[in-house]
Amino acid sequence: LYQKVEAGEAIADGFSIDKGQLALGKNILVAFMPWRGYNFEDAILLSSRLVEDDVYTSIHIDKYECEARDTKLGPEEITRDIPHLGENLLRNLDDSGVIVVSTSVLADDILVGKVTPKGETEPTPEEKLLRAIFGEKSLDVRNTSLKVPHGGKGKVINVRSFSRESGDELSPGVNKLVRVLTAQRRKIQEGDKMAGRHGNKGVVSKIIAKEDMPFLADGTPIDIVLNPMGVPSRMNLGQILETHLGWAANKLGFRACTPVFDSASEVEIQEALSAAGFPKNGKVTLYDGKTGEPFDNEITVGYIYMMKLNHLVEDKIHARSVGSYALVTQQPLGGKAQFGGQRFGEMEVWALEAYGAAYTLQEILTIKSDDVDGRNRTYEAIVKGEMIEEPGIPESFNVLVKELQGLCLDITLSSKREGDDENDELLF
């Protein structure tokens, strides 16, 4: 109270703000040393303390929107009355067809129920039966509800509805808009990406129990272990100087501000370390957390500013068994959003060729990709428990033939006939 403030002065801190300064990371105790190969090639070794104390725990909010538009066949409708859906799929929707706040949702859960008019065509026998049971409504609309996408999850924290009737400004053709916000809490885990302020980025390779981490002479365990081989070739020595100065600043309780071309000198850093009671070179003897024995050489220790980046393994991890295929190439789609497959490119083919893995390579290029008949026969054989047949011709070969025919090259294919040379599989 009664504190004087001036224009432009911060009067309150928000998220990721500390004393009016942007603060996206944390100051943690670091040691530059190899540790049993787990921090090889920019990999990062973390202490379990950072997970347990939620030092790098973050909250992620996803926004989903559902629009009800005017179509040529009539307006779309946001409703709970969706044909052909069981009550268990609609259990979390309110009477208007919108998800209830504080509901936990997983992938493919319905957030907003929506039906869209569809054109009248000759109904199938199944549709005739459904029409007889549920009435006309079951036939003239289709389910276009907003669902949680593949790989998504969280807890609904906010739902807002906008409509023309309420006087809200909406895009042309949109009658109603529902916006749903979901949030999830994520602890840092193996596979997440981290970075400092000197381009020193890396991926967390292993989270070690804090009692197994290297520790100082007073028993303080290290929080993060970085590989010293990531420094000399990149020439970003700032991270080492930051480590030294951060160690002294943490002990003496001051804040070090070092602009780019006016940073602390070597002498100033040494004086700060001496004032804090640390060796001038910033190196101390560490002890192995598993054996208790001291390491052979002194190790650079200090405090470094590290951030968790928005490249999280939970968003990237993906696997596919069967799924949709591209129309032209008949190969699996790409990307996690399309539930696609992993690209096996030219250089990956070379790698398998170098290993001599002929059968693995053959099935990757045929029945696991664009051999349409072969993959159908393979799936059938797996279901029946039979031997898998030989792969056929991939669709990419047929695409090549069609492209050559588009260049006015008269290419025709015929299969092997009796009396032909055994080495001739295809005749041109």
Coordinates of C-alpha atoms in Angstrom, one line a residue:
L1 CA 0.0 0.0 0.0
Y2 CA 0.9 3.7 -0.6
Q3 CA 3.8 2.7 -2.9
K4 CA 4.5 5.2 -5.6
V5 CA 4.3 3.9 -9.2
E6 CA 5.1 5.6 -12.5
A7 CA 3.7 5.1 -16.0
G8 CA 4.9 1.9 -17.6
E9 CA 5.9 0.3 -14.3
A10 CA 4.7 -3.2 -13.6
I11 CA 2.2 -3.4 -10.7
A12 CA 1.5 -7.1 -10.9
D13 CA 3.2 -10.3 -12.2
G14 CA 1.3 -12.7 -14.5
F15 CA 2.1 -16.1 -15.9
S16 CA 5.8 -16.5 -16.8
I17 CA 6.6 -13.1 -15.4
D18 CA 9.0 -12.4 -12.4
K19 CA 9.5 -8.9 -11.1
G20 CA 8.3 -7.5 -14.4
Q21 CA 10.8 -9.6 -16.5
L22 CA 9.8 -12.4 -18.9
A23 CA 10.7 -15.7 -17.1
L24 CA 9.9 -18.7 -19.3
G25 CA 12.4 -21.1 -17.7
K26 CA 14.0 -22.1 -14.4
N27 CA 17.4 -21.8 -12.8
I28 CA 18.7 -25.3 -12.1
L29 CA 21.9 -26.8 -10.8
V30 CA 23.9 -28.2 -13.8
A31 CA 27.1 -30.3 -14.2
F32 CA 29.0 -30.6 -17.5
M33 CA 30.1 -34.2 -17.7
P34 CA 29.3 -37.4 -19.6
W35 CA 27.2 -39.8 -17.5
R36 CA 27.1 -43.5 -18.6
G37 CA 26.4 -42.6 -22.2
Y38 CA 22.9 -41.2 -21.4
N39 CA 23.8 -37.6 -22.5
F40 CA 25.5 -38.6 -25.7
E41 CA 24.9 -36.3 -28.7
D42 CA 23.0 -33.4 -27.0
A43 CA 20.8 -35.8 -24.9
I44 CA 19.9 -34.3 -21.5
L45 CA 19.9 -36.2 -18.2
L46 CA 17.4 -34.9 -15.6
S47 CA 16.9 -35.5 -11.9
S48 CA 13.6 -36.9 -10.7
R49 CA 13.3 -33.9 -8.4
L50 CA 12.4 -31.7 -11.3
V51 CA 9.4 -34.0 -12.0
E52 CA 8.3 -34.5 -8.4
D53 CA 8.5 -30.8 -7.6
D54 CA 6.7 -29.8 -10.8
V55 CA 9.6 -27.5 -11.8
Y56 CA 8.8 -28.1 -15.5
T57 CA 5.1 -29.0 -15.3
S58 CA 3.0 -27.0 -17.7
I59 CA -0.7 -26.6 -18.5
H60 CA -1.7 -26.9 -22.1
I61 CA -5.0 -25.4 -23.4
D62 CA -6.5 -26.5 -26.7
K63 CA -9.3 -24.7 -28.4
Y64 CA -12.0 -26.5 -30.5
E65 CA -14.7 -24.7 -32.5
C66 CA -17.9 -26.0 -34.1
E67 CA -19.9 -23.9 -36.6
A68 CA -23.5 -24.4 -37.6
R69 CA -23.8 -23.1 -41.2
D70 CA -26.5 -22.7 -43.8
T71 CA -26.2 -25.3 -46.5
K72 CA -28.0 -25.8 -49.8
L73 CA -30.1 -28.6 -48.2
G74 CA -30.9 -26.5 -45.1
P75 CA -29.3 -25.2 -41.9
E76 CA -27.0 -27.4 -39.8
E77 CA -28.2 -27.9 -36.2
I78 CA -26.4 -28.2 -32.9
T79 CA -28.3 -30.8 -31.0
R80 CA -28.2 -33.8 -28.7
D81 CA -30.6 -35.7 -30.9
I82 CA -28.2 -37.5 -33.2
P83 CA -29.4 -40.6 -35.1
H84 CA -27.6 -43.9 -34.8
L85 CA -25.6 -42.9 -31.6
G86 CA -26.0 -44.7 -28.3
E87 CA -26.6 -43.0 -25.1
N88 CA -23.2 -43.9 -23.8
L89 CA -21.6 -41.7 -26.5
L90 CA -23.9 -38.7 -25.6
R91 CA -23.7 -39.1 -21.8
N92 CA -21.5 -36.0 -21.3
L93 CA -23.6 -33.6 -23.5
D94 CA -26.2 -31.3 -22.0
D95 CA -29.7 -30.8 -23.4
S96 CA -28.4 -28.5 -26.2
G97 CA -25.8 -31.0 -27.4
V98 CA -22.7 -29.3 -25.9
I99 CA -20.2 -30.9 -23.6
V100 CA -20.5 -30.2 -19.8
V101 CA -17.7 -28.1 -18.2
S102 CA -15.3 -30.1 -16.0
T103 CA -15.8 -33.3 -18.1
S104 CA -12.6 -35.3 -18.8
V105 CA -12.4 -36.2 -22.5
L106 CA -10.3 -38.6 -24.6
A107 CA -9.7 -39.0 -28.4
D108 CA -13.0 -39.4 -30.4
D109 CA -15.2 -38.2 -27.6
I110 CA -18.0 -35.9 -28.8
L111 CA -17.6 -32.2 -27.7
V112 CA -20.5 -30.7 -29.7
G113 CA -23.3 -32.7 -31.3
K114 CA -24.2 -31.5 -34.8
V115 CA -26.3 -32.8 -37.6
T116 CA -26.1 -31.7 -41.3
P117 CA -28.9 -32.2 -43.9
K118 CA -28.0 -34.7 -46.6
G119 CA -29.5 -35.2 -50.1
E120 CA -32.3 -37.6 -50.6
T121 CA -31.1 -40.7 -52.4
E122 CA -32.5 -44.2 -52.8
P123 CA -32.3 -45.6 -49.2
T124 CA -30.5 -48.9 -48.6
P125 CA -32.4 -51.7 -46.8
E126 CA -30.6 -50.8 -43.6
E127 CA -31.7 -47.2 -43.9
K128 CA -35.3 -48.3 -44.6
L129 CA -35.2 -50.3 -41.4
L130 CA -33.8 -47.4 -39.4
R131 CA -36.4 -45.0 -41.0
A132 CA -39.1 -47.4 -39.9
I133 CA -37.8 -47.5 -36.4
F134 CA -36.7 -43.9 -35.8
G135 CA -38.8 -42.0 -38.2
E136 CA -37.9 -39.7 -41.1
K137 CA -35.2 -37.8 -39.1
S138 CA -32.8 -40.7 -39.1
L139 CA -32.5 -40.6 -42.9
D140 CA -32.4 -36.9 -43.9
V141 CA -29.4 -35.8 -41.6
R142 CA -25.9 -37.1 -41.0
N143 CA -23.7 -36.9 -38.0
T144 CA -21.0 -34.1 -38.3
S145 CA -20.3 -33.7 -34.5
L146 CA -17.1 -32.1 -33.3
K147 CA -14.9 -34.7 -31.7
V148 CA -11.6 -34.7 -29.8
P149 CA -9.0 -35.3 -32.5
H150 CA -6.7 -38.4 -32.6
G151 CA -4.1 -38.1 -29.8
G152 CA -6.0 -35.4 -27.9
K153 CA -7.3 -35.4 -24.3
G154 CA -7.9 -33.1 -21.4
K155 CA -10.6 -31.6 -19.1
V156 CA -13.2 -29.2 -20.4
I157 CA -12.6 -25.8 -18.7
N158 CA -14.8 -23.4 -20.6
V159 CA -17.7 -23.5 -23.1
R160 CA -19.0 -20.5 -25.0
S161 CA -21.8 -20.2 -27.5
F162 CA -22.3 -17.4 -30.0
S163 CA -25.3 -17.0 -32.3
R164 CA -26.9 -14.5 -34.7
E165 CA -30.0 -14.5 -32.6
S166 CA -28.0 -13.1 -29.6
G167 CA -26.5 -10.4 -31.7
D168 CA -23.0 -11.9 -31.9
E169 CA -20.9 -11.1 -35.0
L170 CA -20.2 -14.3 -36.9
S171 CA -18.7 -15.1 -40.3
P172 CA -21.0 -15.1 -43.3
G173 CA -23.2 -18.2 -43.5
V174 CA -22.6 -19.1 -39.8
N175 CA -25.7 -19.2 -37.6
K176 CA -24.1 -20.5 -34.4
L177 CA -20.6 -21.0 -33.1
V178 CA -19.6 -23.1 -30.1
R179 CA -16.1 -22.8 -28.6
V180 CA -14.7 -25.4 -26.2
L181 CA -11.5 -25.1 -24.3
T182 CA -9.8 -28.1 -22.8
A183 CA -6.7 -28.1 -20.5
Q184 CA -4.3 -30.8 -19.5
R185 CA -1.4 -30.8 -17.1
R186 CA 1.9 -32.3 -18.4
K187 CA 5.0 -33.1 -16.4
I188 CA 8.3 -33.2 -18.2
Q189 CA 9.2 -36.7 -19.5
E190 CA 11.7 -38.5 -21.5
G191 CA 11.5 -37.4 -25.1
D192 CA 10.6 -33.7 -24.3
K193 CA 12.8 -31.0 -25.7
M194 CA 14.7 -28.4 -23.6
A195 CA 16.9 -25.5 -24.4
G196 CA 19.0 -22.9 -22.7
R197 CA 19.7 -19.3 -23.9
H198 CA 22.7 -20.1 -26.1
G199 CA 21.3 -22.5 -28.7
N200 CA 22.1 -25.4 -26.4
K201 CA 19.0 -27.5 -27.1
G202 CA 18.5 -31.2 -26.5
V203 CA 16.1 -34.0 -25.8
V204 CA 15.6 -35.5 -22.4
S205 CA 17.0 -39.0 -22.6
K206 CA 16.5 -40.3 -19.1
I207 CA 15.1 -39.2 -15.8
I208 CA 17.3 -40.5 -13.0
A209 CA 16.3 -40.9 -9.3
K210 CA 17.7 -37.9 -7.4
E211 CA 19.7 -40.2 -5.1
D212 CA 21.5 -41.7 -8.2
M213 CA 22.5 -38.3 -9.6
P214 CA 26.1 -36.9 -9.1
F215 CA 26.2 -34.8 -5.9
L216 CA 28.4 -32.1 -4.4
A217 CA 30.5 -32.5 -1.3
D218 CA 27.7 -31.2 0.9
G219 CA 25.3 -33.8 -0.5
T220 CA 23.4 -31.6 -2.9
P221 CA 22.4 -33.6 -5.9
I222 CA 22.8 -32.2 -9.4
D223 CA 19.5 -31.3 -11.3
I224 CA 20.7 -31.6 -14.9
V225 CA 23.7 -33.1 -16.6
L226 CA 24.8 -31.8 -20.0
N227 CA 27.5 -33.2 -22.2
P228 CA 30.7 -31.0 -22.4
M229 CA 31.2 -32.2 -26.0
G230 CA 28.3 -30.0 -27.0
V231 CA 30.2 -26.8 -26.3
P232 CA 33.6 -26.6 -28.1
S233 CA 32.5 -27.4 -31.7
R234 CA 29.6 -24.9 -31.5
M235 CA 31.7 -22.3 -29.7
N236 CA 28.8 -21.1 -27.5
L237 CA 30.9 -20.5 -24.5
G238 CA 28.2 -18.3 -23.0
Q239 CA 26.5 -21.3 -21.4
I240 CA 29.7 -22.0 -19.4
L241 CA 30.1 -18.4 -18.3
E242 CA 26.4 -18.3 -17.4
T243 CA 27.0 -21.4 -15.3
H244 CA 29.9 -19.8 -13.4
L245 CA 28.1 -16.5 -12.8
G246 CA 24.8 -18.2 -12.0
W247 CA 26.5 -20.3 -9.3
A248 CA 27.9 -17.2 -7.6
A249 CA 24.7 -15.2 -8.1
N250 CA 22.6 -18.0 -6.4
K251 CA 25.0 -18.1 -3.4
L252 CA 25.3 -14.3 -3.0
G253 CA 21.6 -13.6 -3.8
F254 CA 22.1 -11.0 -6.6
R255 CA 20.6 -10.9 -10.0
A256 CA 23.1 -10.8 -12.9
C257 CA 22.2 -8.7 -15.9
T258 CA 24.8 -9.2 -18.7
P259 CA 23.9 -7.5 -22.0
V260 CA 25.4 -9.0 -25.2
F261 CA 28.3 -6.6 -25.8
D262 CA 28.7 -5.4 -22.3
S263 CA 28.7 -8.7 -20.3
A264 CA 30.6 -9.6 -17.2
S265 CA 34.3 -9.9 -17.8
E266 CA 36.4 -13.0 -16.8
V267 CA 37.9 -11.1 -13.9
E268 CA 34.4 -10.1 -12.6
I269 CA 33.2 -13.7 -12.8
Q270 CA 36.2 -14.9 -10.9
E271 CA 35.7 -12.2 -8.2
A272 CA 32.1 -13.2 -7.8
L273 CA 33.0 -16.9 -7.5
S274 CA 35.7 -16.1 -4.9
A275 CA 33.3 -13.9 -3.0
A276 CA 30.8 -16.8 -2.8
G277 CA 33.6 -19.1 -1.5
F278 CA 33.9 -21.2 -4.7
P279 CA 37.0 -22.0 -6.7
K280 CA 37.9 -19.4 -9.3
N281 CA 37.8 -21.9 -12.2
G282 CA 34.2 -22.9 -11.3
K283 CA 35.1 -26.6 -11.0
V284 CA 34.6 -28.9 -8.0
T285 CA 34.8 -32.6 -7.2
L286 CA 31.6 -34.4 -7.7
Y287 CA 30.6 -37.8 -6.2
D288 CA 28.9 -40.7 -8.0
G289 CA 25.4 -41.1 -6.7
K290 CA 25.5 -44.9 -7.2
T291 CA 28.8 -45.7 -5.7
G292 CA 29.6 -42.7 -3.5
E293 CA 33.1 -42.5 -5.0
P294 CA 34.5 -39.2 -6.2
F295 CA 34.9 -38.7 -9.9
D296 CA 38.5 -38.6 -11.2
N297 CA 38.5 -35.0 -12.5
E298 CA 37.0 -31.8 -11.3
I299 CA 33.7 -30.8 -13.0
T300 CA 32.2 -27.5 -14.0
V301 CA 29.1 -27.0 -11.8
G302 CA 26.7 -24.0 -11.5
Y303 CA 23.2 -22.7 -12.2
I304 CA 21.9 -22.5 -15.8
Y305 CA 18.7 -21.1 -17.1
M306 CA 16.8 -23.9 -19.0
M307 CA 13.4 -23.9 -20.6
K308 CA 11.0 -26.6 -21.7
L309 CA 10.1 -26.2 -25.4
N310 CA 6.7 -26.9 -27.0
H311 CA 8.1 -30.0 -28.8
L312 CA 6.6 -32.6 -26.5
V313 CA 6.9 -36.4 -27.1
E314 CA 3.2 -36.8 -26.2
D315 CA 2.2 -34.7 -29.2
K316 CA 4.7 -36.4 -31.6
I317 CA 4.4 -40.1 -30.6
H318 CA 2.4 -42.0 -33.2
A319 CA 1.8 -45.6 -34.4
R320 CA -0.5 -47.1 -37.1
S321 CA -1.8 -50.5 -37.8
V322 CA -4.3 -50.1 -40.6
G323 CA -5.8 -46.8 -41.9
S324 CA -6.7 -44.7 -44.9
Y325 CA -4.7 -44.6 -48.1
A326 CA -4.0 -41.8 -50.7
L327 CA -6.3 -42.1 -53.7
V328 CA -3.7 -41.9 -56.5
T329 CA -0.7 -43.7 -55.1
Q330 CA -2.6 -46.0 -52.8
Q331 CA 0.1 -45.4 -50.2
P332 CA -0.8 -44.6 -46.5
L333 CA -1.4 -41.0 -45.7
G334 CA 1.3 -39.0 -43.9
G335 CA 1.1 -37.3 -40.5
K336 CA -0.3 -38.0 -37.1
A337 CA -3.5 -35.9 -37.8
Q338 CA -4.4 -38.2 -40.7
F339 CA -3.5 -41.3 -38.7
G340 CA -0.8 -41.9 -41.4
G341 CA 2.2 -44.1 -41.7
Q342 CA 5.9 -43.5 -41.4
R343 CA 7.7 -42.4 -44.5
F344 CA 10.3 -44.9 -45.7
G345 CA 12.4 -42.9 -48.2
E346 CA 15.3 -43.5 -50.5
M347 CA 18.0 -43.4 -47.9
E348 CA 16.1 -45.7 -45.6
V349 CA 15.9 -48.2 -48.4
W350 CA 19.7 -47.9 -48.8
A351 CA 20.1 -48.7 -45.1
L352 CA 18.1 -51.9 -45.3
E353 CA 19.9 -52.8 -48.5
A354 CA 23.2 -52.4 -46.6
Y355 CA 22.0 -54.8 -44.0
G356 CA 20.9 -57.3 -46.6
A357 CA 17.3 -57.3 -45.1
A358 CA 15.7 -58.2 -48.4
Y359 CA 12.4 -59.6 -47.0
T360 CA 11.9 -56.8 -44.6
L361 CA 12.5 -54.3 -47.5
Q362 CA 10.2 -56.2 -49.8
E363 CA 7.2 -56.1 -47.4
I364 CA 7.8 -52.5 -46.6
L365 CA 7.7 -51.5 -50.3
T366 CA 4.7 -53.8 -51.1
I367 CA 2.2 -55.1 -48.7
K368 CA 2.9 -52.5 -46.0
S369 CA 2.4 -49.7 -48.6
D370 CA 0.8 -49.8 -52.0
D371 CA 0.4 -53.4 -53.1
V372 CA -3.4 -53.3 -52.9
D373 CA -4.2 -57.0 -53.6
G374 CA -1.2 -58.1 -51.5
R375 CA -2.2 -56.2 -48.4
N376 CA -5.8 -57.4 -48.6
R377 CA -4.6 -61.0 -48.9
T378 CA -2.1 -60.5 -46.1
Y379 CA -4.7 -59.1 -43.7
E380 CA -7.0 -62.1 -44.6
A381 CA -4.2 -64.6 -44.0
I382 CA -3.3 -63.0 -40.6
V383 CA -7.0 -63.2 -39.5
K384 CA -7.3 -66.8 -40.6
G385 CA -3.9 -67.8 -39.2
E386 CA -2.6 -68.9 -42.6
M387 CA 0.8 -68.4 -44.3
I388 CA 1.2 -65.0 -45.9
E389 CA 1.4 -65.1 -49.7
E390 CA 4.1 -63.6 -51.9
P391 CA 3.7 -59.9 -52.5
G392 CA 2.4 -58.6 -55.8
I393 CA 3.0 -55.5 -57.9
P394 CA 2.9 -52.2 -56.0
E395 CA 0.5 -49.5 -57.3
S396 CA 3.5 -47.1 -57.7
F397 CA 4.5 -49.2 -60.7
N398 CA 1.1 -48.8 -62.3
V399 CA 1.3 -45.1 -61.6
L400 CA 4.7 -45.0 -63.4
V401 CA 3.3 -46.9 -66.4
K402 CA 0.3 -44.4 -66.6
E403 CA 2.7 -41.5 -66.5
L404 CA 4.8 -43.0 -69.3
Q405 CA 1.6 -43.6 -71.3
G406 CA 0.8 -39.9 -70.7
L407 CA 4.1 -39.1 -72.5
C408 CA 2.7 -41.0 -75.5
L409 CA 4.8 -44.0 -74.9
D410 CA 2.9 -47.1 -75.9
I411 CA 3.5 -49.4 -73.0
T412 CA 1.5 -52.5 -72.4
L413 CA 2.0 -55.2 -69.8
S414 CA 1.3 -58.9 -70.1
S415 CA 1.9 -61.6 -67.5
K416 CA 4.1 -64.7 -68.0
R417 CA 2.7 -67.4 -70.3
E418 CA 3.6 -71.0 -70.9
G419 CA 6.6 -71.4 -73.1
D420 CA 8.0 -68.0 -72.2
D421 CA 11.5 -67.6 -70.9
E422 CA 11.4 -68.2 -67.1
N423 CA 13.3 -65.0 -66.5
D424 CA 10.7 -62.8 -68.2
E425 CA 8.1 -61.7 -65.6
L426 CA 6.6 -58.9 -67.7
L427 CA 6.6 -58.3 -71.4
F428 CA 6.7 -54.8 -72.9

